[in-house]
Amino acid sequence: PEAGGAAAMLAKPLTLSAPGKAILHGEHAVVHGKAALAVALNLRTFLQIRPSNNGKVLICLPNIGTSLNWETARLRTLLTAFSAGLDESKSPSPEQMDALKEFAGITTGLPAPESLAILAFLYLYLSISANYGQIPSVEIVVWSELPTGAGLGSSAAYSVCLAAALLTACGAIGCPLEEEKSVARWPEEELDLINRWAFRGEQVIHGKPSGVDNSVATWGGVLRFQSGKITLLKRVPTPRILLTNTKVSRSTKILVAGVKDKIRKFPAIMNPVLASIDAISHECERVLEAMAESPSQEHYPVLEELFDINQHHLNVIGVGHSSLDSVCRVTATHGLHSKLTGAGGGGCAITLLRPDTDPLMVESARRDLSACGFECLETSIGAPGICLHSLSSLKAEVLHVFNEFKMTWTPTLPCLPAPASSELLNSSPEWPPIVPNTRQSSADVASLKYFAPFSYGCGSVVN
Protein backbone atom coordinates (compact mmCIF):
# COMPACT_ATOMS: atom_id res chain seq x y z
CA PRO A 1 0.00 0.00 0.00
CA GLU A 2 1.02 3.58 -0.57
CA ALA A 3 2.15 5.56 2.42
CA GLY A 4 -0.69 7.40 4.10
CA GLY A 5 1.16 10.69 4.35
CA ALA A 6 2.70 10.59 0.89
CA ALA A 7 -0.16 12.22 -0.99
CA ALA A 8 -0.25 15.11 1.46
CA MET A 9 3.52 15.50 1.36
CA LEU A 10 3.47 15.73 -2.43
CA ALA A 11 0.50 18.01 -2.92
CA LYS A 12 3.01 20.24 -4.72
CA PRO A 13 6.58 19.89 -6.03
CA LEU A 14 9.44 19.88 -3.54
CA THR A 15 12.88 21.26 -4.43
CA LEU A 16 16.01 20.45 -2.46
CA SER A 17 19.78 20.61 -2.80
CA ALA A 18 22.96 19.18 -1.28
CA PRO A 19 26.57 20.43 -1.50
CA GLY A 20 29.70 18.86 -2.91
CA LYS A 21 32.83 18.40 -0.82
CA ALA A 22 36.54 19.12 -0.88
CA ILE A 23 39.35 17.95 1.38
CA LEU A 24 40.95 20.98 3.01
CA HIS A 25 43.82 19.13 4.73
CA GLY A 26 44.76 15.53 5.52
CA GLU A 27 44.65 13.87 2.10
CA HIS A 28 46.37 10.48 2.12
CA ALA A 29 47.47 10.90 5.75
CA VAL A 30 43.89 10.01 6.71
CA VAL A 31 44.42 6.53 5.24
CA HIS A 32 47.12 6.03 7.89
CA GLY A 33 45.06 7.10 10.90
CA LYS A 34 45.69 10.85 10.75
CA ALA A 35 43.02 13.59 10.80
CA ALA A 36 41.50 15.08 7.66
CA LEU A 37 39.22 18.09 7.28
CA ALA A 38 36.41 17.82 4.71
CA VAL A 39 34.44 20.94 3.79
CA ALA A 40 31.10 21.47 2.06
CA LEU A 41 31.40 23.35 -1.23
CA ASN A 42 28.79 25.89 -2.26
CA LEU A 43 28.46 24.01 -5.55
CA ARG A 44 25.28 22.00 -5.28
CA THR A 45 23.18 19.22 -6.72
CA PHE A 46 19.50 20.16 -7.06
CA LEU A 47 16.53 17.79 -7.12
CA GLN A 48 12.86 18.45 -7.75
CA ILE A 49 10.22 15.81 -7.00
CA ARG A 50 6.69 16.28 -8.31
CA PRO A 51 3.45 14.38 -7.75
CA SER A 52 2.08 12.54 -10.76
CA ASN A 53 -1.19 10.74 -11.52
CA ASN A 54 -0.01 8.57 -14.41
CA GLY A 55 0.88 5.51 -12.32
CA LYS A 56 4.57 5.81 -13.14
CA VAL A 57 7.80 6.73 -11.41
CA LEU A 58 10.10 8.79 -13.62
CA ILE A 59 13.66 9.99 -13.03
CA CYS A 60 15.37 12.44 -15.36
CA LEU A 61 19.09 13.29 -15.25
CA PRO A 62 19.59 16.02 -17.85
CA ASN A 63 23.33 16.32 -17.16
CA ILE A 64 23.91 12.89 -18.67
CA GLY A 65 20.92 12.68 -21.01
CA THR A 66 19.22 9.90 -19.08
CA SER A 67 15.47 9.59 -18.51
CA LEU A 68 13.73 6.41 -17.38
CA ASN A 69 10.30 5.53 -16.07
CA TRP A 70 8.63 2.46 -14.60
CA GLU A 71 5.04 1.62 -13.75
CA THR A 72 4.48 1.61 -9.99
CA ALA A 73 2.83 -1.83 -10.35
CA ARG A 74 6.09 -3.27 -11.76
CA LEU A 75 8.10 -1.68 -8.97
CA ARG A 76 5.66 -3.14 -6.45
CA THR A 77 6.26 -6.61 -7.91
CA LEU A 78 10.02 -6.13 -7.66
CA LEU A 79 9.62 -4.86 -4.11
CA THR A 80 7.72 -8.00 -3.13
CA ALA A 81 10.46 -10.20 -4.58
CA PHE A 82 13.19 -9.14 -2.15
CA SER A 83 11.86 -6.54 0.27
CA ALA A 84 12.96 -8.59 3.30
CA GLY A 85 16.59 -7.63 2.74
CA LEU A 86 16.01 -3.92 2.08
CA ASP A 87 17.04 -2.35 5.36
CA GLU A 88 19.05 0.74 6.27
CA SER A 89 21.17 -1.38 8.63
CA LYS A 90 22.25 -3.75 5.83
CA SER A 91 24.56 -3.13 2.92
CA PRO A 92 23.21 -3.82 -0.59
CA SER A 93 23.83 -7.49 -1.36
CA PRO A 94 25.23 -8.83 -4.66
CA GLU A 95 21.93 -10.68 -5.18
CA GLN A 96 19.95 -7.46 -4.82
CA MET A 97 22.26 -5.65 -7.24
CA ASP A 98 21.92 -8.46 -9.78
CA ALA A 99 18.12 -8.31 -9.48
CA LEU A 100 18.13 -4.53 -9.98
CA LYS A 101 20.48 -4.78 -12.98
CA GLU A 102 18.20 -7.37 -14.58
CA PHE A 103 15.13 -5.22 -13.89
CA ALA A 104 16.78 -2.11 -15.35
CA GLY A 105 18.22 -3.97 -18.34
CA ILE A 106 21.83 -3.29 -17.34
CA THR A 107 24.25 -5.81 -18.81
CA THR A 108 26.92 -7.56 -16.77
CA GLY A 109 30.34 -6.02 -16.34
CA LEU A 110 31.39 -2.65 -14.95
CA PRO A 111 28.31 -0.40 -15.04
CA ALA A 112 28.57 2.99 -16.73
CA PRO A 113 28.06 6.08 -14.54
CA GLU A 114 24.47 6.57 -15.73
CA SER A 115 23.73 2.93 -14.88
CA LEU A 116 25.10 3.40 -11.36
CA ALA A 117 22.86 6.45 -10.93
CA ILE A 118 19.80 4.44 -11.92
CA LEU A 119 20.77 1.49 -9.69
CA ALA A 120 21.22 3.83 -6.70
CA PHE A 121 17.80 5.36 -7.37
CA LEU A 122 16.07 1.99 -7.67
CA TYR A 123 17.73 0.65 -4.53
CA LEU A 124 16.75 3.70 -2.47
CA TYR A 125 13.21 3.80 -3.90
CA LEU A 126 12.61 0.13 -3.11
CA SER A 127 14.35 0.18 0.28
CA ILE A 128 12.53 3.26 1.52
CA SER A 129 9.22 1.94 0.17
CA ALA A 130 9.81 -1.39 1.94
CA ASN A 131 10.43 0.33 5.26
CA TYR A 132 7.96 3.22 5.25
CA GLY A 133 5.26 2.45 2.66
CA GLN A 134 5.23 2.59 -1.14
CA ILE A 135 6.10 5.96 -2.62
CA PRO A 136 3.35 7.15 -4.97
CA SER A 137 3.66 8.04 -8.64
CA VAL A 138 6.28 10.79 -8.88
CA GLU A 139 8.54 12.57 -11.36
CA ILE A 140 12.09 13.44 -10.27
CA VAL A 141 14.66 15.64 -12.03
CA VAL A 142 18.24 16.02 -10.76
CA TRP A 143 20.69 18.64 -12.00
CA SER A 144 24.16 19.46 -10.67
CA GLU A 145 26.69 22.28 -10.65
CA LEU A 146 29.50 19.94 -9.63
CA PRO A 147 32.34 19.10 -12.02
CA THR A 148 32.46 15.47 -13.00
CA GLY A 149 35.17 12.96 -12.11
CA ALA A 150 37.04 15.36 -9.85
CA GLY A 151 36.53 13.76 -6.42
CA LEU A 152 34.17 16.50 -5.25
CA GLY A 153 31.48 14.31 -3.72
CA SER A 154 28.95 14.65 -6.50
CA SER A 155 27.67 11.07 -6.16
CA ALA A 156 27.09 11.68 -2.44
CA ALA A 157 25.19 14.90 -3.12
CA TYR A 158 23.03 12.89 -5.55
CA SER A 159 22.42 10.11 -3.00
CA VAL A 160 21.62 12.58 -0.21
CA CYS A 161 19.13 14.44 -2.42
CA LEU A 162 17.45 11.17 -3.42
CA ALA A 163 17.25 9.90 0.16
CA ALA A 164 15.78 13.18 1.45
CA ALA A 165 13.24 13.43 -1.39
CA LEU A 166 12.05 9.83 -1.12
CA LEU A 167 11.85 9.87 2.68
CA THR A 168 9.80 13.08 2.49
CA ALA A 169 7.60 11.69 -0.28
CA CYS A 170 6.56 8.67 1.78
CA GLY A 171 6.07 10.66 4.99
CA ALA A 172 9.01 9.10 6.87
CA ILE A 173 10.34 12.60 7.58
CA GLY A 174 8.55 15.94 7.69
CA CYS A 175 8.55 18.85 5.29
CA PRO A 176 10.03 21.75 7.29
CA LEU A 177 9.61 24.41 4.60
CA GLU A 178 6.90 26.85 5.70
CA GLU A 179 5.16 29.31 3.40
CA GLU A 180 7.11 32.36 4.50
CA LYS A 181 10.53 30.64 4.40
CA SER A 182 12.85 30.52 1.42
CA VAL A 183 15.15 27.73 2.74
CA ALA A 184 14.64 25.16 5.51
CA ARG A 185 16.54 22.21 7.00
CA TRP A 186 15.34 19.07 8.72
CA PRO A 187 15.85 18.50 12.47
CA GLU A 188 18.94 16.56 13.55
CA GLU A 189 17.28 13.15 13.95
CA GLU A 190 15.79 13.36 10.46
CA LEU A 191 19.11 14.49 8.97
CA ASP A 192 20.68 11.43 10.58
CA LEU A 193 18.10 9.20 8.87
CA ILE A 194 18.76 10.90 5.52
CA ASN A 195 22.49 10.36 5.99
CA ARG A 196 22.12 6.66 6.80
CA TRP A 197 20.04 5.99 3.71
CA ALA A 198 22.34 8.12 1.51
CA PHE A 199 25.27 5.96 2.64
CA ARG A 200 23.44 2.94 1.20
CA GLY A 201 23.12 4.78 -2.11
CA GLU A 202 26.86 5.51 -2.01
CA GLN A 203 27.51 1.80 -1.43
CA VAL A 204 25.59 0.99 -4.61
CA ILE A 205 27.75 3.45 -6.58
CA HIS A 206 31.17 2.99 -4.94
CA GLY A 207 31.12 -0.35 -3.14
CA LYS A 208 33.06 0.65 0.00
CA PRO A 209 32.72 4.41 0.57
CA SER A 210 34.19 6.05 3.66
CA GLY A 211 30.94 7.79 4.60
CA VAL A 212 32.64 11.19 4.63
CA ASP A 213 31.14 12.49 1.37
CA ASN A 214 27.51 11.74 2.25
CA SER A 215 28.07 13.14 5.77
CA VAL A 216 29.36 16.42 4.31
CA ALA A 217 26.43 16.58 1.86
CA THR A 218 23.98 15.96 4.71
CA TRP A 219 25.40 18.13 7.49
CA GLY A 220 27.38 20.73 5.54
CA GLY A 221 30.02 22.93 7.15
CA VAL A 222 33.34 21.29 8.07
CA LEU A 223 33.90 17.70 9.27
CA ARG A 224 36.94 16.10 10.88
CA PHE A 225 37.51 12.49 9.87
CA GLN A 226 39.96 10.25 11.71
CA SER A 227 40.16 6.47 12.10
CA GLY A 228 36.57 6.02 10.95
CA LYS A 229 35.16 8.66 13.31
CA ILE A 230 33.39 11.68 11.82
CA THR A 231 33.07 14.85 13.93
CA LEU A 232 31.09 17.93 12.86
CA LEU A 233 32.68 21.28 13.73
CA LYS A 234 30.01 23.30 15.53
CA ARG A 235 30.76 26.75 14.12
CA VAL A 236 32.64 27.42 10.89
CA PRO A 237 33.39 30.41 8.68
CA THR A 238 32.61 30.43 4.95
CA PRO A 239 35.78 31.67 3.21
CA ARG A 240 35.82 32.05 -0.55
CA ILE A 241 38.00 29.86 -2.73
CA LEU A 242 38.89 29.30 -6.34
CA LEU A 243 38.35 25.67 -7.33
CA THR A 244 40.52 24.68 -10.28
CA ASN A 245 39.93 21.46 -12.18
CA THR A 246 43.11 20.50 -14.05
CA LYS A 247 41.08 17.87 -15.92
CA VAL A 248 44.02 15.49 -15.53
CA SER A 249 42.62 12.04 -14.77
CA ARG A 250 44.22 9.93 -12.09
CA SER A 251 43.79 6.66 -10.23
CA THR A 252 43.19 7.11 -6.51
CA LYS A 253 44.02 3.45 -5.95
CA ILE A 254 47.45 3.78 -7.58
CA LEU A 255 48.25 7.01 -5.72
CA VAL A 256 47.26 5.51 -2.35
CA ALA A 257 49.41 2.45 -3.08
CA GLY A 258 52.36 4.68 -4.00
CA VAL A 259 52.20 6.52 -0.67
CA LYS A 260 51.98 3.21 1.18
CA ASP A 261 55.05 1.95 -0.66
CA LYS A 262 57.05 5.07 0.25
CA ILE A 263 56.14 4.65 3.91
CA ARG A 264 57.24 1.00 3.77
CA LYS A 265 60.59 1.93 2.16
CA PHE A 266 61.36 5.02 4.25
CA PRO A 267 59.38 4.88 7.51
CA ALA A 268 61.74 7.16 9.46
CA ILE A 269 61.39 9.81 6.73
CA MET A 270 57.74 9.47 5.78
CA ASN A 271 56.08 9.01 9.17
CA PRO A 272 57.17 12.47 10.38
CA VAL A 273 55.68 13.95 7.20
CA LEU A 274 52.35 12.27 7.97
CA ALA A 275 52.55 13.52 11.55
CA SER A 276 53.12 17.04 10.25
CA ILE A 277 50.09 16.79 7.94
CA ASP A 278 48.07 15.66 10.95
CA ALA A 279 49.27 18.69 12.92
CA ILE A 280 48.29 20.95 10.00
CA SER A 281 44.73 19.57 10.05
CA HIS A 282 44.40 20.21 13.78
CA GLU A 283 45.91 23.70 13.52
CA CYS A 284 43.59 24.56 10.64
CA GLU A 285 40.62 23.36 12.68
CA ARG A 286 41.68 25.63 15.53
CA VAL A 287 42.01 28.62 13.19
CA LEU A 288 38.63 28.00 11.54
CA GLU A 289 36.91 27.84 14.92
CA ALA A 290 38.65 31.07 15.94
CA MET A 291 37.51 32.72 12.69
CA ALA A 292 33.92 31.71 13.38
CA GLU A 293 34.12 33.17 16.88
CA SER A 294 35.88 36.38 15.87
CA PRO A 295 36.10 37.09 12.12
CA SER A 296 39.36 38.85 11.35
CA GLN A 297 41.76 39.24 8.44
CA GLU A 298 44.62 38.18 10.72
CA HIS A 299 43.62 34.52 10.38
CA TYR A 300 44.17 34.40 6.61
CA PRO A 301 48.00 34.54 6.60
CA VAL A 302 48.00 31.47 8.88
CA LEU A 303 45.62 29.57 6.57
CA GLU A 304 47.72 30.55 3.55
CA GLU A 305 50.92 29.32 5.18
CA LEU A 306 49.25 26.02 6.09
CA PHE A 307 48.23 25.65 2.43
CA ASP A 308 51.83 26.17 1.31
CA ILE A 309 53.34 23.76 3.86
CA ASN A 310 50.79 21.03 3.14
CA GLN A 311 51.25 21.32 -0.61
CA HIS A 312 55.00 20.75 -0.16
CA HIS A 313 54.27 17.73 2.05
CA LEU A 314 51.92 16.28 -0.56
CA ASN A 315 54.65 16.62 -3.18
CA VAL A 316 57.07 14.87 -0.81
CA ILE A 317 54.79 11.86 -0.38
CA GLY A 318 54.48 11.57 -4.17
CA VAL A 319 50.95 12.74 -5.04
CA GLY A 320 51.82 16.00 -6.78
CA HIS A 321 51.62 16.62 -10.53
CA SER A 322 52.98 19.18 -12.98
CA SER A 323 49.45 20.48 -13.59
CA LEU A 324 49.02 21.15 -9.86
CA ASP A 325 52.44 22.83 -9.77
CA SER A 326 51.18 25.09 -12.57
CA VAL A 327 48.09 26.06 -10.54
CA CYS A 328 50.28 26.94 -7.54
CA ARG A 329 52.74 28.89 -9.71
CA VAL A 330 50.05 30.85 -11.62
CA THR A 331 48.09 31.79 -8.50
CA ALA A 332 51.30 32.73 -6.65
CA THR A 333 52.04 35.36 -9.31
CA HIS A 334 48.77 36.99 -8.21
CA GLY A 335 49.66 36.79 -4.51
CA LEU A 336 47.38 33.79 -3.90
CA HIS A 337 48.04 30.47 -2.16
CA SER A 338 46.92 27.07 -3.49
CA LYS A 339 47.10 23.35 -2.73
CA LEU A 340 45.77 20.17 -4.27
CA THR A 341 42.57 18.74 -2.86
CA GLY A 342 41.77 15.05 -2.83
CA ALA A 343 43.86 12.28 -4.34
CA GLY A 344 46.29 14.51 -6.23
CA GLY A 345 48.11 13.34 -9.35
CA GLY A 346 45.95 15.88 -11.24
CA GLY A 347 42.32 16.44 -10.34
CA CYS A 348 41.51 19.63 -8.47
CA ALA A 349 43.26 22.38 -6.54
CA ILE A 350 41.86 24.98 -4.16
CA THR A 351 43.04 28.59 -3.81
CA LEU A 352 42.22 30.65 -0.73
CA LEU A 353 40.69 34.10 -1.31
CA ARG A 354 40.81 36.76 1.39
CA PRO A 355 37.69 38.91 1.87
CA ASP A 356 39.61 41.95 0.62
CA THR A 357 41.14 40.23 -2.40
CA ASP A 358 40.79 42.54 -5.40
CA PRO A 359 38.11 41.10 -7.76
CA LEU A 360 40.23 42.19 -10.73
CA MET A 361 43.12 40.09 -9.37
CA VAL A 362 40.83 37.09 -9.01
CA GLU A 363 39.55 37.53 -12.56
CA SER A 364 43.11 37.85 -13.86
CA ALA A 365 44.09 34.64 -12.07
CA ARG A 366 41.08 32.87 -13.53
CA ARG A 367 42.04 33.99 -17.04
CA ASP A 368 45.60 32.75 -16.58
CA LEU A 369 44.38 29.40 -15.24
CA SER A 370 41.96 29.04 -18.15
CA ALA A 371 44.83 29.76 -20.53
CA CYS A 372 46.55 26.68 -19.07
CA GLY A 373 43.54 24.60 -20.13
CA PHE A 374 42.08 24.40 -16.64
CA GLU A 375 38.49 25.01 -15.57
CA CYS A 376 38.15 27.48 -12.70
CA LEU A 377 35.13 28.23 -10.50
CA GLU A 378 34.78 30.71 -7.67
CA THR A 379 32.82 29.35 -4.71
CA SER A 380 32.98 29.14 -0.91
CA ILE A 381 33.45 26.45 1.72
CA GLY A 382 31.44 25.71 4.86
CA ALA A 383 28.17 25.64 2.87
CA PRO A 384 24.96 24.31 4.44
CA GLY A 385 24.04 20.66 3.99
CA ILE A 386 20.86 19.21 2.48
CA CYS A 387 18.00 21.71 2.52
CA LEU A 388 14.59 22.46 1.02
CA HIS A 389 14.07 25.51 -1.18
CA SER A 390 11.17 27.69 -2.16
CA LEU A 391 11.17 28.36 -5.91
CA SER A 392 11.88 32.05 -5.27
CA SER A 393 15.19 31.13 -3.56
CA LEU A 394 16.58 29.24 -6.58
CA LYS A 395 19.15 30.66 -8.97
CA ALA A 396 17.90 31.45 -12.46
CA GLU A 397 19.79 28.62 -14.15
CA VAL A 398 18.32 26.04 -11.77
CA LEU A 399 14.81 27.38 -12.32
CA HIS A 400 15.42 27.25 -16.04
CA VAL A 401 16.32 23.55 -15.99
CA PHE A 402 13.32 22.60 -13.83
CA ASN A 403 10.92 24.72 -15.91
CA GLU A 404 12.21 23.26 -19.17
CA PHE A 405 11.66 19.70 -18.03
CA LYS A 406 8.31 20.52 -16.47
CA MET A 407 7.13 21.61 -19.89
CA THR A 408 8.77 18.90 -21.99
CA TRP A 409 8.47 15.81 -19.78
CA THR A 410 6.28 12.99 -21.00
CA PRO A 411 7.01 9.28 -20.50
CA THR A 412 7.77 8.89 -24.22
CA LEU A 413 10.09 11.87 -24.62
CA PRO A 414 13.78 11.49 -23.77
CA CYS A 415 15.61 14.16 -21.82
CA LEU A 416 17.77 16.54 -23.78
CA PRO A 417 21.24 15.05 -24.21
CA ALA A 418 24.20 16.65 -22.51
CA PRO A 419 26.77 18.24 -24.82
CA ALA A 420 29.80 16.20 -25.81
CA SER A 421 32.84 16.63 -23.58
CA SER A 422 34.50 19.02 -26.03
CA GLU A 423 31.39 21.21 -25.95
CA LEU A 424 31.44 21.17 -22.15
CA LEU A 425 35.05 22.31 -22.00
CA ASN A 426 34.67 25.02 -24.62
CA SER A 427 31.18 26.29 -23.82
CA SER A 428 30.71 29.93 -22.95
CA PRO A 429 30.58 30.71 -19.22
CA GLU A 430 27.73 33.13 -19.91
CA TRP A 431 24.23 31.84 -19.16
CA PRO A 432 21.48 32.63 -21.68
CA PRO A 433 18.83 35.12 -20.59
CA ILE A 434 16.26 33.33 -18.45
CA VAL A 435 12.71 34.34 -17.71
CA PRO A 436 11.29 32.00 -15.01
CA ASN A 437 8.16 30.03 -15.93
CA THR A 438 8.43 30.69 -19.65
CA ARG A 439 9.37 28.16 -22.29
CA GLN A 440 12.81 28.30 -23.88
CA SER A 441 14.21 26.29 -26.73
CA SER A 442 16.19 23.10 -26.51
CA ALA A 443 19.14 25.05 -27.90
CA ASP A 444 19.06 27.35 -24.89
CA VAL A 445 19.20 24.38 -22.54
CA ALA A 446 21.99 22.77 -24.55
CA SER A 447 24.01 25.99 -24.19
CA LEU A 448 24.07 25.60 -20.42
CA LYS A 449 27.32 24.39 -18.90
CA TYR A 450 26.57 20.76 -18.06
CA PHE A 451 28.16 18.77 -15.24
CA ALA A 452 27.43 15.14 -14.43
CA PRO A 453 25.36 14.54 -11.29
CA PHE A 454 27.97 12.20 -9.90
CA SER A 455 31.55 11.32 -10.58
CA TYR A 456 32.70 7.79 -11.17
CA GLY A 457 35.47 6.94 -8.72
CA CYS A 458 36.32 4.85 -5.71
CA GLY A 459 34.53 7.03 -3.16
CA SER A 460 37.56 7.17 -0.88
CA VAL A 461 38.06 10.11 1.43
CA VAL A 462 41.31 10.90 -0.34
CA ASN A 463 39.67 11.47 -3.72
Short mmCIF file of C-alpha atoms in Angstrom, two decimals, residues 82-87 89-101 119 123 127 200 203-204 207:
data_model
loop_
_atom_site.label_atom_id
_atom_site.label_comp_id
_atom_site.label_asym_id
_atom_site.label_seq_id
_atom_site.Cartn_x
_atom_site.Cartn_y
_atom_site.Cartn_z
CA PHE A 82 13.19 -9.14 -2.15
CA SER A 83 11.86 -6.54 0.27
CA ALA A 84 12.96 -8.59 3.30
CA GLY A 85 16.59 -7.63 2.74
CA LEU A 86 16.01 -3.92 2.08
CA ASP A 87 17.04 -2.35 5.36
CA SER A 89 21.17 -1.38 8.63
CA LYS A 90 22.25 -3.75 5.83
CA SER A 91 24.56 -3.13 2.92
CA PRO A 92 23.21 -3.82 -0.59
CA SER A 93 23.83 -7.49 -1.36
CA PRO A 94 25.23 -8.83 -4.66
CA GLU A 95 21.93 -10.68 -5.18
CA GLN A 96 19.95 -7.46 -4.82
CA MET A 97 22.26 -5.65 -7.24
CA ASP A 98 21.92 -8.46 -9.78
CA ALA A 99 18.12 -8.31 -9.48
CA LEU A 100 18.13 -4.53 -9.98
CA LYS A 101 20.48 -4.78 -12.98
CA LEU A 119 20.77 1.49 -9.69
CA TYR A 123 17.73 0.65 -4.53
CA SER A 127 14.35 0.18 0.28
CA ARG A 200 23.44 2.94 1.20
CA GLN A 203 27.51 1.80 -1.43
CA VAL A 204 25.59 0.99 -4.61
CA GLY A 207 31.12 -0.35 -3.14
#
